[in-house]
Short mmCIF file of C-alpha atoms in Angstrom, two decimals:
data_model
loop_
_atom_site.label_atom_id
_atom_site.label_comp_id
_atom_site.label_asym_id
_atom_site.label_seq_id
_atom_site.Cartn_x
_atom_site.Cartn_y
_atom_site.Cartn_z
CA MET A 1 44.61 112.12 -38.70
CA ILE A 2 45.90 112.93 -42.14
CA ASN A 3 48.70 115.45 -42.52
CA GLY A 4 48.00 118.32 -44.93
CA ALA A 5 51.19 117.62 -46.88
CA GLU A 6 49.96 114.07 -47.59
CA LYS A 7 46.50 115.29 -48.61
CA HIS A 8 47.54 118.14 -50.91
CA GLY A 9 51.01 116.96 -51.93
CA LYS A 10 52.64 120.26 -50.95
CA SER A 11 54.89 120.94 -47.99
CA GLN A 12 53.24 124.29 -47.25
CA TYR A 13 50.23 122.39 -45.77
CA GLU A 14 52.42 120.35 -43.40
CA GLY A 15 51.01 121.79 -40.16
CA PHE A 16 47.36 121.24 -41.10
CA ASN A 17 45.75 118.02 -39.97
CA TYR A 18 42.57 116.53 -41.42
CA TRP A 19 40.27 113.84 -40.13
CA PRO A 20 39.74 110.88 -42.47
CA LYS A 21 36.34 110.31 -44.04
CA ILE A 22 34.42 107.34 -42.64
CA THR A 23 31.87 105.32 -44.58
CA VAL A 24 28.88 103.85 -42.72
CA SER A 25 25.68 102.27 -44.01
CA CYS A 26 22.35 104.09 -44.24
CA ASP A 27 19.80 103.11 -41.59
CA THR A 28 17.04 102.79 -44.20
CA CYS A 29 18.43 101.46 -47.48
CA ASN A 30 21.92 100.20 -46.48
CA GLY A 31 23.50 102.65 -48.94
CA ASP A 32 26.82 104.34 -48.20
CA VAL A 33 26.94 107.45 -46.01
CA ILE A 34 30.25 109.32 -45.89
CA LEU A 35 30.89 111.02 -42.56
CA THR A 36 33.19 114.02 -42.58
CA HIS A 37 34.48 116.00 -39.64
CA SER A 38 32.12 118.96 -39.66
CA LYS A 39 29.47 120.22 -37.30
CA GLU A 40 26.60 119.82 -39.75
CA ARG A 41 27.20 116.35 -41.17
CA ASP A 42 29.23 114.36 -38.66
CA ASP A 43 26.39 112.30 -37.17
CA ARG A 44 24.31 111.41 -40.21
CA ALA A 45 22.42 108.13 -40.22
CA PHE A 46 20.66 108.42 -43.59
CA CYS A 47 22.12 108.72 -47.08
CA SER A 48 19.51 111.17 -48.35
CA ARG A 49 16.54 113.24 -47.32
CA GLU A 50 14.28 110.69 -48.97
CA CYS A 51 15.46 107.94 -46.59
CA TYR A 52 15.04 110.29 -43.61
CA ARG A 53 11.55 111.29 -44.80
CA GLN A 54 10.49 107.65 -45.19
CA VAL A 55 11.24 107.01 -41.52
CA LYS A 56 9.84 110.31 -40.24
CA THR A 57 6.53 110.14 -42.09
CA CYS A 58 5.62 106.45 -41.80
CA ARG A 59 3.73 107.01 -38.50
CA LYS A 60 3.10 109.66 -35.87
CA ASN A 61 5.83 108.68 -33.37
CA ALA A 62 8.08 106.90 -35.86
CA MET A 63 11.07 109.20 -35.39
CA LYS A 64 10.80 108.88 -31.62
CA ASP A 65 10.74 105.10 -32.02
CA TYR A 66 13.78 105.27 -34.28
CA ILE A 67 15.72 107.40 -31.78
CA ILE A 68 14.88 105.03 -28.90
CA LEU A 69 16.05 102.03 -30.92
CA LYS A 70 19.21 103.88 -31.98
CA ILE A 71 20.05 104.69 -28.35
CA LEU A 72 19.42 101.07 -27.34
CA ARG A 73 21.78 99.93 -30.12
CA GLU A 74 24.54 102.06 -28.59
CA TYR A 75 24.01 100.51 -25.13
CA PRO A 76 24.00 96.71 -25.58
CA ASP A 77 23.60 96.09 -21.82
CA GLY A 78 20.30 98.00 -21.90
CA LEU A 79 18.86 101.05 -20.18
CA PRO A 80 15.88 101.68 -17.90
CA SER A 81 13.04 103.85 -19.17
CA ASP A 82 13.94 106.83 -16.96
CA GLU A 83 17.44 107.05 -18.44
CA LEU A 84 16.03 106.69 -21.95
CA ALA A 85 13.58 109.53 -21.25
CA TYR A 86 16.41 111.72 -19.95
CA MET A 87 18.59 111.00 -23.00
CA ILE A 88 15.79 111.71 -25.45
CA GLY A 89 14.82 114.90 -23.62
CA THR A 90 18.34 116.32 -23.49
CA MET A 91 19.67 115.23 -26.88
CA ASN A 92 16.63 115.34 -29.15
CA HIS A 93 14.30 117.79 -27.40
CA TYR A 94 11.34 115.42 -27.17
CA HIS A 95 9.47 116.12 -23.96
CA THR A 96 8.74 112.70 -22.55
CA ASN A 97 8.69 110.72 -19.32
CA PRO A 98 9.49 107.11 -18.38
CA ASN A 99 5.84 106.05 -18.61
CA LYS A 100 5.60 107.21 -22.23
CA ILE A 101 8.85 105.43 -23.06
CA SER A 102 7.55 102.20 -21.52
CA ALA A 103 4.30 102.52 -23.46
CA LEU A 104 6.19 103.02 -26.74
CA LEU A 105 8.50 100.10 -26.00
CA LYS A 106 5.58 97.68 -25.34
CA PHE A 107 5.02 97.49 -29.09
CA TRP A 108 8.69 96.73 -29.79
CA VAL A 109 8.84 94.12 -27.01
CA ALA A 110 5.78 92.39 -28.49
CA LYS A 111 7.45 92.31 -31.94
CA GLY A 112 10.68 90.88 -30.49
CA VAL A 113 12.86 93.83 -31.48
CA VAL A 114 13.44 94.93 -27.87
CA THR A 115 13.92 92.66 -24.87
CA LYS A 116 13.06 93.58 -21.32
CA ARG A 117 14.25 92.15 -18.06
CA LEU A 118 13.51 92.93 -14.43
CA ILE A 119 16.24 93.61 -11.91
CA ASN A 120 15.63 92.92 -8.20
CA GLY A 121 12.43 90.94 -8.63
CA SER A 122 9.01 92.12 -9.71
CA ARG A 123 9.33 95.50 -7.94
CA GLY A 124 12.72 96.38 -9.42
CA ARG A 125 13.66 98.40 -12.47
CA THR A 126 12.89 97.23 -15.97
CA ILE A 127 15.90 97.24 -18.28
CA TYR A 128 15.22 97.47 -22.01
CA SER A 129 17.79 96.36 -24.58
CA LEU A 130 17.83 95.81 -28.32
CA ALA A 131 17.55 92.14 -29.34
CA LYS A 132 20.85 90.62 -30.48
CA SER A 133 19.45 89.83 -33.93
CA TYR A 134 18.76 93.54 -34.59
CA GLY A 135 22.20 94.82 -33.58
CA ASN A 136 23.51 95.24 -37.13
CA LYS A 137 20.27 95.61 -39.07
CA PRO A 138 19.14 99.02 -40.39
CA LEU A 139 16.79 100.38 -37.74
CA GLY A 140 15.06 102.86 -40.05
CA LYS A 141 13.92 100.04 -42.31
CA GLY A 142 12.68 98.15 -39.24
CA VAL A 143 10.62 101.13 -38.13
CA ILE A 144 9.13 101.46 -41.61
CA ASP A 145 8.37 97.73 -41.82
CA PHE A 146 6.76 97.48 -38.38
CA ARG A 147 5.16 100.92 -38.05
CA GLY A 148 4.49 101.88 -41.67
CA ARG A 149 1.02 102.15 -43.14
CA LYS A 150 -0.18 98.99 -44.80
CA THR A 151 -3.21 98.19 -46.89
CA TYR A 152 -5.81 95.74 -45.67
CA THR A 153 -4.51 92.94 -47.90
CA GLN A 154 -0.94 93.47 -46.64
CA ARG A 155 -2.11 93.24 -43.03
CA VAL A 156 -4.11 90.07 -43.72
CA ASN A 157 -1.15 88.45 -45.52
CA MET A 158 1.17 89.28 -42.60
CA GLU A 159 -1.16 87.59 -40.11
CA ASN A 160 -1.37 84.38 -42.16
#
């Protein structure tokens, strides 16, 4: 914490404490995002509304995909689909269930972004975790690249 006297240079602000500003990278363009201690802007992941809009509008469930990947980035050991559904339902107000989460994650497992492993054999719980190579990459850009709309020629070139 920063003392008010240090921030303003006057002793009359000595009892006031301020949180320092933290710089993180944008989840779409890797630009700088400055986090301040306030209720409105303390958990930002995008540098601008344009970056947010690119992720939100690239596909129907793109924001839900982004939130799932963001939660998996915070839990490197992985989470089962029922805990993911609970977290998304309580924090982000998406009404979902574990079956929907598993269906959404099938795409990401096929692309290699998410890994899945079984615990206690074939009848046990499936634990999903973010692949190690995507731990520090911008997830919004990954959602746009994998889920975004592409022309026919772009799709053909990706397959070859």
